[in-house]
Coordinates of C-alpha atoms and ligand atoms in Angstrom, one line a residue:
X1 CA 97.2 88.2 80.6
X2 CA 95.4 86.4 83.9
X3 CA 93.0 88.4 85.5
X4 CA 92.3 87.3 88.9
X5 CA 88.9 88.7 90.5
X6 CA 89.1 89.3 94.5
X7 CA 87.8 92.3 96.7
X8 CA 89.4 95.9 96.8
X9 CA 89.5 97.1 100.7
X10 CA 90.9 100.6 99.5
X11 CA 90.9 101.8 96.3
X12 CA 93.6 102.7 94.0
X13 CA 95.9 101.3 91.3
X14 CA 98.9 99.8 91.2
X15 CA 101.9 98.7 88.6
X16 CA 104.9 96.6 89.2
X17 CA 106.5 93.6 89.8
X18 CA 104.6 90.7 91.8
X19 CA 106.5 89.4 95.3
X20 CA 105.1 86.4 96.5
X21 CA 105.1 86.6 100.2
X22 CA 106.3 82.9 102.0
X23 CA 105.3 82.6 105.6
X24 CA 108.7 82.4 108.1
X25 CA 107.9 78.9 109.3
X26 CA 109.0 76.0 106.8
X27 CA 108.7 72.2 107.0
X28 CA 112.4 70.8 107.9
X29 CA 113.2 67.5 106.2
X30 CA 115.4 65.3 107.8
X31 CA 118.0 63.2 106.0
X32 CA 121.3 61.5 105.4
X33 CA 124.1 63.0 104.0
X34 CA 127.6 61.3 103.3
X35 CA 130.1 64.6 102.7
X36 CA 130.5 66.0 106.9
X37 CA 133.0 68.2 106.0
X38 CA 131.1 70.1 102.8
X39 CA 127.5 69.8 105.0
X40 CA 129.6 71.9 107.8
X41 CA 130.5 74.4 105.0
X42 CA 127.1 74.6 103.3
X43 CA 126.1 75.2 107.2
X44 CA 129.3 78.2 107.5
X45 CA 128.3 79.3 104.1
X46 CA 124.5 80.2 105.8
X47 CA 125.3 81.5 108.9
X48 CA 128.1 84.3 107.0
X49 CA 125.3 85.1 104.5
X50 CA 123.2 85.6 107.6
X51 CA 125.6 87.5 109.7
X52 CA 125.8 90.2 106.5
X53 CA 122.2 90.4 106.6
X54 CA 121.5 91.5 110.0
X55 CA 124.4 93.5 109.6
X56 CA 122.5 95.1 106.4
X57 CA 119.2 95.3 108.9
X58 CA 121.4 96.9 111.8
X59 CA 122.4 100.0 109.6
X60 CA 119.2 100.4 108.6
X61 CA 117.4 100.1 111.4
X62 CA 120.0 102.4 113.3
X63 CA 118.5 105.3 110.4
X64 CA 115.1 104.4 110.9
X65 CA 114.4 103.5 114.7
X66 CA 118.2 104.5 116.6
X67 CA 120.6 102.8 117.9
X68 CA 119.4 101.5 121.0
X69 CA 116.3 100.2 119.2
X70 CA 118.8 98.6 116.0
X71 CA 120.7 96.8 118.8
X72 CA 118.9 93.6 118.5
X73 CA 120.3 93.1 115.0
X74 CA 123.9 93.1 116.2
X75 CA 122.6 90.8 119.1
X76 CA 121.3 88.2 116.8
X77 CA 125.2 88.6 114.9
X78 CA 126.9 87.6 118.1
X79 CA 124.5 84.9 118.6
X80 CA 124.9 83.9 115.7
X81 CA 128.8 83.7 116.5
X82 CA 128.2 81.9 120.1
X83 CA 130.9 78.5 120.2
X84 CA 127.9 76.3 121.7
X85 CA 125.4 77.1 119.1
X86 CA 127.7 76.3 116.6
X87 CA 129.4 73.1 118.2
X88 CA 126.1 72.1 118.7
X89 CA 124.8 72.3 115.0
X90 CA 128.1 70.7 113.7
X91 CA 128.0 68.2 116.1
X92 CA 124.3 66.8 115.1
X93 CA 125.7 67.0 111.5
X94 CA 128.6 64.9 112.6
X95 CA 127.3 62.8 114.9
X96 CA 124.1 61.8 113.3
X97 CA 125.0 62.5 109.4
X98 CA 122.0 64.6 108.7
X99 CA 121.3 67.5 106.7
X100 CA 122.1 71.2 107.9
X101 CA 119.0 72.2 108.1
X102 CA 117.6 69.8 110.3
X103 CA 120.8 70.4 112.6
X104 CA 120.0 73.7 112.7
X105 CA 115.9 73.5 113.6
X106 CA 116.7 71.1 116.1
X107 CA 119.8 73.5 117.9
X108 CA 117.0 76.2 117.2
X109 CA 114.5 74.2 119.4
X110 CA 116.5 72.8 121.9
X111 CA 118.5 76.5 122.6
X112 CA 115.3 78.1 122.3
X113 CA 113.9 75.2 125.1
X114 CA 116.8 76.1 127.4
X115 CA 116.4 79.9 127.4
X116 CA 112.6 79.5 128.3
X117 CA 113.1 77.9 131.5
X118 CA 115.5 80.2 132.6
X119 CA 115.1 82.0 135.9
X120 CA 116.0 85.0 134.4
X121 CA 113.7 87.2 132.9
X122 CA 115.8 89.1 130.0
X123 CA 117.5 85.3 129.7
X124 CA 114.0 84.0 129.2
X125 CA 113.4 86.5 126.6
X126 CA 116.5 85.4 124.5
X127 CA 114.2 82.1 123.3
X128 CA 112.8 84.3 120.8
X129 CA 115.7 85.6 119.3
X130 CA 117.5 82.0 119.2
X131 CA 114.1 81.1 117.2
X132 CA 114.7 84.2 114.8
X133 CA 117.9 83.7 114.1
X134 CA 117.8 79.8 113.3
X135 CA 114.9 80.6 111.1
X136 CA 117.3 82.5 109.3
X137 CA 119.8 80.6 108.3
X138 CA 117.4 78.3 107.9
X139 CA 115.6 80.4 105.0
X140 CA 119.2 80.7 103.4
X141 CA 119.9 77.1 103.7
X142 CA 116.4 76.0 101.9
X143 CA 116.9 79.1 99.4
X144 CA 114.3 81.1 100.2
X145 CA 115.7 84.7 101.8
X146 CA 114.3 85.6 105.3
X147 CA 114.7 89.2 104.2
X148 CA 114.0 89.1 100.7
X149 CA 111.2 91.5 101.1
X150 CA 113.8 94.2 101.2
X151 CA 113.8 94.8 97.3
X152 CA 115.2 97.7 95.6
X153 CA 112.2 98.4 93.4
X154 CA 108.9 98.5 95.0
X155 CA 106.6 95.6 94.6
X156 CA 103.0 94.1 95.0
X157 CA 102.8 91.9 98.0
X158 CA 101.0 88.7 97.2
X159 CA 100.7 86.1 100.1
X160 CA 98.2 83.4 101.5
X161 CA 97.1 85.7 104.0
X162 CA 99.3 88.7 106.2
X163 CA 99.5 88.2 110.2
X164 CA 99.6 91.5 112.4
X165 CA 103.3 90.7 113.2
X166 CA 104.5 89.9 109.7
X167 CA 103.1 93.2 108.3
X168 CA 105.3 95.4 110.7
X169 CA 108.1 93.5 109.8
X170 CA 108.0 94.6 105.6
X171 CA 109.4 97.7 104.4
X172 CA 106.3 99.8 103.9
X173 CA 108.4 102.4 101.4
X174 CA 108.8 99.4 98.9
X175 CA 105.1 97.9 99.1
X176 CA 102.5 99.1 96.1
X177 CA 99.9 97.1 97.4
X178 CA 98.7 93.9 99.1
X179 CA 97.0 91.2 97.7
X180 CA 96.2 88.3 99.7
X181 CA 94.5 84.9 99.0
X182 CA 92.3 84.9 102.4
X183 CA 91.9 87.7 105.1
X184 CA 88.9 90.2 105.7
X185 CA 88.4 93.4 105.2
X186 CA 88.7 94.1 108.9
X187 CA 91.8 92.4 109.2
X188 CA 94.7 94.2 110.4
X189 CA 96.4 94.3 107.0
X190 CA 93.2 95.5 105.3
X191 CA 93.8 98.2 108.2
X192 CA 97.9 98.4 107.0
X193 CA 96.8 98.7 103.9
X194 CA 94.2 101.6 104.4
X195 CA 96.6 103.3 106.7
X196 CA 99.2 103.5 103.8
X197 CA 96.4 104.5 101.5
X198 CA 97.7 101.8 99.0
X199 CA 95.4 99.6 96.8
X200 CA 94.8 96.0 98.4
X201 CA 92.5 93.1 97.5
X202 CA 91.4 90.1 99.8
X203 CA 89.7 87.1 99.0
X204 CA 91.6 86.2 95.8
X205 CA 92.3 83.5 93.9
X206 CA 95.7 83.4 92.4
X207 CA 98.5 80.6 92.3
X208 CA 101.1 81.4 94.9
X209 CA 103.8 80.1 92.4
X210 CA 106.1 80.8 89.3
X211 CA 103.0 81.8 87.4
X212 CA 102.9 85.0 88.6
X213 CA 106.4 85.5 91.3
X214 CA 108.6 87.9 89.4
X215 CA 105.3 89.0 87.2
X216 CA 104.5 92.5 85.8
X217 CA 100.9 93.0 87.3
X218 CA 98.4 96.1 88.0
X219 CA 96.3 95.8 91.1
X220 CA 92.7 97.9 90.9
X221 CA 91.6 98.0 94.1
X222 CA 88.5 99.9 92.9
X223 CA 87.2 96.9 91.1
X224 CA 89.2 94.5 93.0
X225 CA 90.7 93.1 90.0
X226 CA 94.5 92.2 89.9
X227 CA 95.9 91.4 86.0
X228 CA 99.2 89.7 85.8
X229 CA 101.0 89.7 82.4
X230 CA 98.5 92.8 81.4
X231 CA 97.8 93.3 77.8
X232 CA 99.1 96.8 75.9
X233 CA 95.7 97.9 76.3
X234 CA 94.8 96.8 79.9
X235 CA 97.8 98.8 80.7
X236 CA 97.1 101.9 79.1
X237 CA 93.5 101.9 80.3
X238 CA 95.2 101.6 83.9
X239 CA 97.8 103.8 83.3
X240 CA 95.7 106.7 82.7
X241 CA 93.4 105.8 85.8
X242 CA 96.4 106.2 87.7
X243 CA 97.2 109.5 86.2
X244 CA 93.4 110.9 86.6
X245 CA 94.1 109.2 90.4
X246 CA 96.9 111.6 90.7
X247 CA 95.0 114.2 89.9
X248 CA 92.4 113.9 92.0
X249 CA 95.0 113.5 95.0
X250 CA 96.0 116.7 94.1
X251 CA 92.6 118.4 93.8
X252 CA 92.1 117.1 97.8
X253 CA 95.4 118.9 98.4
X254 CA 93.4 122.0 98.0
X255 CA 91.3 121.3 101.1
X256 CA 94.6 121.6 103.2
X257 CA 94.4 124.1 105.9
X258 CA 90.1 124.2 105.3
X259 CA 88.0 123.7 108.1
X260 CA 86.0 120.7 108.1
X261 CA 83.0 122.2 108.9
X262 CA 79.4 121.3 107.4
X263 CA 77.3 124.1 105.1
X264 CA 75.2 124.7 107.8
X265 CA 78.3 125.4 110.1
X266 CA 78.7 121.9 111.8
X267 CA 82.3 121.5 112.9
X268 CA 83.7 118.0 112.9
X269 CA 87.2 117.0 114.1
X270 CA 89.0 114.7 111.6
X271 CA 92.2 112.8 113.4
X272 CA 93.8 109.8 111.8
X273 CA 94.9 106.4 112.8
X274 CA 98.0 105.2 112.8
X275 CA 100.6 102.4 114.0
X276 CA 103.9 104.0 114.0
X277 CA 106.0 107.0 114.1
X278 CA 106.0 106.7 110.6
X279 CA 102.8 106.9 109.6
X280 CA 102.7 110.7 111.6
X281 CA 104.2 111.9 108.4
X282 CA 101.2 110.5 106.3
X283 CA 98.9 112.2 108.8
X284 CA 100.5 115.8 108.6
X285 CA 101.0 115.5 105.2
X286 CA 97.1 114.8 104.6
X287 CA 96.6 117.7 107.3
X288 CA 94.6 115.4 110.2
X289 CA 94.1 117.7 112.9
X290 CA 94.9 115.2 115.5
X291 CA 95.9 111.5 115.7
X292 CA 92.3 110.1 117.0
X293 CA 94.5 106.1 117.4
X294 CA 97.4 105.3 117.8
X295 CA 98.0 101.5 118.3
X296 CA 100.6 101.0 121.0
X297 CA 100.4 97.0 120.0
X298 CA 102.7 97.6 117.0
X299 CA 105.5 98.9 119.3
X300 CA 105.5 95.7 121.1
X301 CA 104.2 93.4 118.0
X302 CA 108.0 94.6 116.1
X303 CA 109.6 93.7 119.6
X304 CA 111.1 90.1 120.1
X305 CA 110.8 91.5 124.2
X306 CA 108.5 93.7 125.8
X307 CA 109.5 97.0 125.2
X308 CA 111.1 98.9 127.6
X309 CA 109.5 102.1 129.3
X310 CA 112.4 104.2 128.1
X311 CA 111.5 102.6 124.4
X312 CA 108.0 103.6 124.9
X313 CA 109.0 106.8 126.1
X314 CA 111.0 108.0 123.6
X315 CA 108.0 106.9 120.5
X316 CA 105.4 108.9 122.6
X317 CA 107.4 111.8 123.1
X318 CA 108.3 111.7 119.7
X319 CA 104.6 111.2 118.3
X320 CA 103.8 114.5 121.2
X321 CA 106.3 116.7 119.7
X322 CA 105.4 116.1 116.0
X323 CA 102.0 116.7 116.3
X324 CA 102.9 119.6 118.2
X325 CA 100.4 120.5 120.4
X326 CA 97.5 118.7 118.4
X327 CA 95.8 115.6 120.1
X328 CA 97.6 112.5 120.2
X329 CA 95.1 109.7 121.6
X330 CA 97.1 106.7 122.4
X331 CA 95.5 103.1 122.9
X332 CA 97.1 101.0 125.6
X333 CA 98.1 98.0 123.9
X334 CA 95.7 96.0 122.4
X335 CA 97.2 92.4 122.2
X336 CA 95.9 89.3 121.5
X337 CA 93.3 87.7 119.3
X338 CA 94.9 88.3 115.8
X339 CA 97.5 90.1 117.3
X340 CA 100.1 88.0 118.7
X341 CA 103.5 88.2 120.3
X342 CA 105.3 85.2 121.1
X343 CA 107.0 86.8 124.4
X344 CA 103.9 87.0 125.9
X345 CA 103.5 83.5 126.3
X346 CA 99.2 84.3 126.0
X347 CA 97.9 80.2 126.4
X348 CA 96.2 78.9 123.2
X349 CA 92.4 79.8 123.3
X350 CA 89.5 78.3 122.1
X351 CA 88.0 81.8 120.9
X352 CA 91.0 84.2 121.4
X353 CA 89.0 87.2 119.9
X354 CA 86.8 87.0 122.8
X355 CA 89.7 85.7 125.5
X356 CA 93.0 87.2 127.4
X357 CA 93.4 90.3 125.1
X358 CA 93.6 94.2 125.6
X359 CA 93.0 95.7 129.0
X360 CA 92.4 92.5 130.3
X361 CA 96.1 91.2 129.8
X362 CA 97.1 94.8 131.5
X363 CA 94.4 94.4 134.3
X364 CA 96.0 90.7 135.3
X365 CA 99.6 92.1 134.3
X366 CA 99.7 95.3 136.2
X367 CA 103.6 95.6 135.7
X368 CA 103.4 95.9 131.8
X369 CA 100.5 98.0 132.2
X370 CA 102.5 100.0 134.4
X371 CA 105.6 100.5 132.6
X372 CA 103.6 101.6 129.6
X373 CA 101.3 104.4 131.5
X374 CA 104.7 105.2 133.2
X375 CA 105.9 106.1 129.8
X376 CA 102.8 107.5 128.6
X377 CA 102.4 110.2 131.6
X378 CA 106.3 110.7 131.2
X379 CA 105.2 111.5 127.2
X380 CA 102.5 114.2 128.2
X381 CA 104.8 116.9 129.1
X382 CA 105.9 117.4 125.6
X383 CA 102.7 117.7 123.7
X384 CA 98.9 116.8 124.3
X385 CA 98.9 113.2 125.2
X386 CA 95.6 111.9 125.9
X387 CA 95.3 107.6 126.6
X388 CA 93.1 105.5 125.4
X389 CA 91.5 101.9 126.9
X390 CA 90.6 99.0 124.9
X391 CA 87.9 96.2 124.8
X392 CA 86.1 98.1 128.0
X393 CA 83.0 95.9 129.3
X394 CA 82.3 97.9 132.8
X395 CA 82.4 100.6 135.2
X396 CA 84.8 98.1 137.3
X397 CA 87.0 97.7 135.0
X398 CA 87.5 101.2 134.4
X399 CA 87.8 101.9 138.3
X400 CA 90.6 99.2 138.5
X401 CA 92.6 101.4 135.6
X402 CA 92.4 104.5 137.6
X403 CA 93.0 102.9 141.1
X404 CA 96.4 101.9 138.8
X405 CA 96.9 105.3 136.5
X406 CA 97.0 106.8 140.3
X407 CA 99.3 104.6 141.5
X408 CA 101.7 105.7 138.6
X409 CA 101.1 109.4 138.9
X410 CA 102.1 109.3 142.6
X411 CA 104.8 107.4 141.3
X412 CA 106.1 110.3 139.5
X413 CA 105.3 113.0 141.3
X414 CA 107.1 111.5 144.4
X415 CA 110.1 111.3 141.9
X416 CA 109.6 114.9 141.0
X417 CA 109.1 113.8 137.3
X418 CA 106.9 116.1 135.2
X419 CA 103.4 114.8 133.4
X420 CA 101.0 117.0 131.8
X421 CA 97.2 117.5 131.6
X422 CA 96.2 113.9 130.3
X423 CA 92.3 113.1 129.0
X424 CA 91.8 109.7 129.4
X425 CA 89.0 107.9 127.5
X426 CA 87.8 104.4 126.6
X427 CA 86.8 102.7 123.6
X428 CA 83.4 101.3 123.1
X429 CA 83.8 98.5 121.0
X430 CA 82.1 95.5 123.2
X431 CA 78.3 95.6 123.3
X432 CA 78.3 95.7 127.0
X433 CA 80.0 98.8 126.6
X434 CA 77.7 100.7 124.6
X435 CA 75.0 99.4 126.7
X436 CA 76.1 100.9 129.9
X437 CA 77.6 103.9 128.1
X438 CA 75.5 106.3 130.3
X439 CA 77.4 104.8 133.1
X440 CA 80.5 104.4 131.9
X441 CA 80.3 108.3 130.7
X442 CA 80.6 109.8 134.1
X443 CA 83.7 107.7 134.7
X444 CA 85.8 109.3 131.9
X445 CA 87.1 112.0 129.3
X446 CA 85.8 110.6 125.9
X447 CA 84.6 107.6 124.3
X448 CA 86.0 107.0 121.0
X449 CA 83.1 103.6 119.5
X450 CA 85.4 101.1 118.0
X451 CA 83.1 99.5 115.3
X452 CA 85.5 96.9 114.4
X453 CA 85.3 95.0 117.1
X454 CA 81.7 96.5 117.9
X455 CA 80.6 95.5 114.7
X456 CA 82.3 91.5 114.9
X457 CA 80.3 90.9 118.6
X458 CA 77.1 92.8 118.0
X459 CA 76.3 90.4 115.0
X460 CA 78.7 87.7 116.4
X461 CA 80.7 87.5 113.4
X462 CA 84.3 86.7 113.7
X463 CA 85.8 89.8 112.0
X464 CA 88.8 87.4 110.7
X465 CA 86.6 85.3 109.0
X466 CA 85.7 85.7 105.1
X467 CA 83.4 82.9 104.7
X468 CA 81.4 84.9 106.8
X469 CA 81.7 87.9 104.3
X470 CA 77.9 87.6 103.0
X471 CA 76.4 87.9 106.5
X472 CA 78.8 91.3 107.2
X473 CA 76.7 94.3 107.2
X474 CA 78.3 97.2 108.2
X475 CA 75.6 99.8 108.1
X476 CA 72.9 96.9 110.1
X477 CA 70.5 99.1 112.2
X478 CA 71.6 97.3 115.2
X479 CA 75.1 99.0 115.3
X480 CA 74.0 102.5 113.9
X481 CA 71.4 102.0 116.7
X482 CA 74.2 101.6 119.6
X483 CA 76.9 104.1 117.7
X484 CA 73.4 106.8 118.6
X485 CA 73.0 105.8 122.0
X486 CA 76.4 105.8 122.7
X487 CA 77.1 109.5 121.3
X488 CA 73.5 110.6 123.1
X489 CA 74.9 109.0 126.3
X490 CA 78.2 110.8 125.9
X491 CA 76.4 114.4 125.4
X492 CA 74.1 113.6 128.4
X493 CA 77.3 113.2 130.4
X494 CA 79.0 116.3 128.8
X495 CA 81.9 114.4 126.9
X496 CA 82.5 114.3 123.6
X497 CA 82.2 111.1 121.1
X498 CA 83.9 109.7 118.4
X499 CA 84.7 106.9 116.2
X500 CA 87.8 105.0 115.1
X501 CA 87.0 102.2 113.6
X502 CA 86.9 101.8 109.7
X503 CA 83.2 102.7 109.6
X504 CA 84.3 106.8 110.0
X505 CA 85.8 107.0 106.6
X506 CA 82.2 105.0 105.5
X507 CA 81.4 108.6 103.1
X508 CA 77.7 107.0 102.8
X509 CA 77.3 107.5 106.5
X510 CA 78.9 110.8 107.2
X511 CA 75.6 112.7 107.3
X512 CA 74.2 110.2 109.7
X513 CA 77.0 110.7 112.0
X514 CA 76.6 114.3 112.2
X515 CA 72.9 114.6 112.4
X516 CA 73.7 111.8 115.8
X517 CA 75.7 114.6 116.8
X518 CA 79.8 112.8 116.4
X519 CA 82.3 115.1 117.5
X520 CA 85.2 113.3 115.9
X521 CA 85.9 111.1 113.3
X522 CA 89.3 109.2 113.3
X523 CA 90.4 107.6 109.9
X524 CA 93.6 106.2 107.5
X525 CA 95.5 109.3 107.0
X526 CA 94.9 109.2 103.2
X527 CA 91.0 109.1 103.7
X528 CA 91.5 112.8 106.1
X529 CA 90.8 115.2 102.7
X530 CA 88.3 113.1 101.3
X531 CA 86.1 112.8 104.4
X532 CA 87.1 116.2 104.8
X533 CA 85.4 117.2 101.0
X534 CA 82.5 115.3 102.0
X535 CA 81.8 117.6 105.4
X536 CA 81.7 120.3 103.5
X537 CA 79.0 119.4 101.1
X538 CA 77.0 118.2 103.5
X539 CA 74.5 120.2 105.5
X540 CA 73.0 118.6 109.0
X541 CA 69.3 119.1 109.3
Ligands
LIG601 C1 88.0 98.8 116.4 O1 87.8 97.7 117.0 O2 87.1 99.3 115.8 C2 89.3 99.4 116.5 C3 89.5 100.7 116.1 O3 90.3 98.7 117.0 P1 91.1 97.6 116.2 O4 90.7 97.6 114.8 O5 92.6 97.9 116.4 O6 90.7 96.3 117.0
LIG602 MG1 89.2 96.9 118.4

């Protein structure tokens, strides 16, 4: 048995098989090969194996996300059955007598090339997929399966470290749990894994090799311990947490249909974040009485293109009519920093968590903006809708969103198309926000404090970091100060106030955040009943 020692961002255990996680990109050698004609095959060989893949990915993508949505899949097929890619990989093969797989990076590159400069906008957006595909066969050609994540049995994630994009691109039904080498436990997969209420560990120190691929292992995220190989004992000690786990899961399950409502009669509304469609089910199921964030970014982080306002649509209408008539608070997309999409072509930054992201790449992009508040408006007339702004700094800013939102409600009203009611609020996650929060109160519906982000520039530490880790305080006076100030502001303006970041499932500070006077408290769908046991033992002085 190897015991690795790393550090649980949600509790839990987990049993199964280990799944080392390889990044997409992979060094291509190139060299010399003597046999053309079986180099071609090997090459034919890939690109069928690929083709049945995405063919795979279309059917289930067409049950999962529709038709229109699964199209892409049987777009990267017929690319991947276009005459001048293929003359051109066989060609370099020929020509140069190399390997495959460098005849296939370079075809990838120079397509991809090609596509970019292209007048067109939907040709432009093709470079992507040319990309995707290439790195495809590629994977096959060096061995190593582009979708192998798609197991039949579900496993325990280990990889270097998780981006934002790679995460949405797993099947979350066959994931026990994360572990990761690096990361933070405000990273976006520490988020995932929150959201899916599965046990995950950062910061550990285990061999991405054969040492442990393929191994029998139990993740504790309570202790933030993973065992690979376990022992007889070590796994019956862990089995029966898990079963006393189970139980306890099922003891919340009682609190279903309760009010969250403190001893002394303090009412408290407890929503849930999510990132998908999907994860509405987890937030019924754990009885949230609204959706409190919803990050729009993942809709356009699984993308290869922007999506378009009829995709957007039909996710917001759908999120409206499942919640049925409950709250659905919707962030405007939040991209950037950590959170990258290649078709947005954002220029390298110095210090990207504090560059081009969130409302400021709507603000300077008014037409993606647009198409997304288009969709949004379109989205209130079949359940309550309400939008959400990130990374606010100032009243000007949020005068410039509603000189827009206007712009795109005449829109529709002109074309006699119906919208709802629609609160619209901002999130105070940047210091200068919560500073001016008095201000910025009169100019809105709600502020819902972000204490992520809040947290990373009020003690100016990078929230990706984890060598910063020992200087991380959470519960430092200087943001419990601001999250007061910011609901006192609120009040004074007669608006209400809550909090989305991780820091509303924090159970140690769920007193202080009623006696400040919180209205709302938004959290991981599986922390709803917990935070929800905790209200009710609690009495406000
Ligand atoms: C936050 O910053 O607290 C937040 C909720 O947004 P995100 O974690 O998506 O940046
Ligand atoms: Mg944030």
């Amino acid at each position: 048995m190897q015991r690795y020692q790393g550090k649980g961002v949600f509790g839990g255990i987990a049993i199964g098989i280990i799944h080392i996680y390889a990044k997409g990109e992979q060094q291509v050698k190139r060299y010399k090969i003597t046999d053309i004609r079986a180099e071609i095959e090997r090459f034919q060989d890939a690109r069928q194996t690929a083709v049945g893949q995405l063919g795979l990915l279309y059917e289930k993508a067409v049950k999962e996300v529709g038709e229109t949505n699964a199209a892409i899949f049987e777009i990267h097929q017929m690319m991947l059955m276009d005459d001048d890619y293929l003359e051109s990989v066989e060609n370099i093969i020929s020509t140069q007598q190399v390997n495959a797989e460098y005849a296939v990076a370079v075809t990838g590159d120079n397509f991809a090339a090609m596509f970019a400069a292209m007048e067109d906008e939907y040709m432009r957006g093709r470079a992507a997929d040319v990309k995707d595909i290439s790195e495809r066969v590629l994977a096959i050609l060096m061995g190593r399966d582009k979708s192998s994540v798609i197991t039949d049995e579900p496993v325990i994630i280990v990889a270097d470290d998780l981006a934002p994009s790679e995460t949405v691109q797993l099947d979350k039904d066959k994931v026990l749990s994360f572990v990761t080498v690096h990361g933070s436990a405000n990273s976006h997969t520490a988020i995932l894994a929150r959201t899916m209420s599965i046990p995950a560990l950062i910061g550990t120190p285990i061999p991405l090799d054969a040492s442990i691929d393929g191994h029998l292992a139990v993740v504790d995220g309570n202790s933030g311990c993973i065992y690979v190989d376990p022992d007889d004992e070590t796994l019956r000690i862990m089995e029966e947490k898990l079963a006393q786990e189970k139980e306890k899961k099922e003891l919340l399950q009682t609190l279903k249909g309760k009010e969250s409502i403190t001893l002394d009669g303090r009412k408290v509304s407890l929503y849930a974040n999510v990132g998908s469609l999907a994860d509405l089910s987890r937030a019924l199921e754990n009885d949230a009485e609204g959706i409190g964030l919803f990050r729009s970014e993942f809709l356009y982080l699984e993308k290869e293109d922007y999506p378009t306002e009829e995709e957007q649509f039909a996710v917001y209408r759908a999120a409206a009519e499942i919640m049925a008539g409950k709250q659905v608070i919707i962030r405007t997309l939040d991209i950037g920093a950590d959170k990258q999409a290649d078709y947005f072509k954002l220029p390298k930054e110095e210090n990207p968590a504090m560059g081009c992201r969130a409302i400021r790449i709507c603000l300077t992009r008014p037409e993606v903006f647009k198409t997304q508040l288009r969709a949004l408006f379109r989205a209130s007339a079949y359940g309550k809708i309400s939008i959400m702004y990130p990374m606010i700094t100032s009243v000007k800013e949020v005068r410039q969103i509603k000189a827009i939102v206007e712009e795109v409600k005449q829109e529709l009203i002109t074309k006699g198309i119906p919208f709802g009611e629609v609160e619209q609020g901002i999130m105070i996650e940047t210091p200068a926000a919560a500073v001016t929060s008095d201000q910025l109160a009169k100019e809105v519906d709600f502020f819902s404090i972000g204490t992520n982000d809040l947290t990373q520039y009020l003690l100016a530490i990078d929230r990706q970091n984890e060598e910063l880790e020992q200087f991380f305080d959470a519960h430092h006076p200087a943001v419990l100060r601001m999250i007061a100030m910011t609901v006192e502001n609120a009040h004074e303006a007669g608006i209400w106030c809550g909090i989305c970041g991780e820091l509303a499932a924090d159970p140690g500070l769920t007193e202080q955040f009623l006696e400040m006077g919180v209205d709302e408290l938004s959290v991981s769908p599986g922390s709803v009943l917990g935070l929800r046991k905790v209200v009710r033992e609690t009495k406000v002085l």
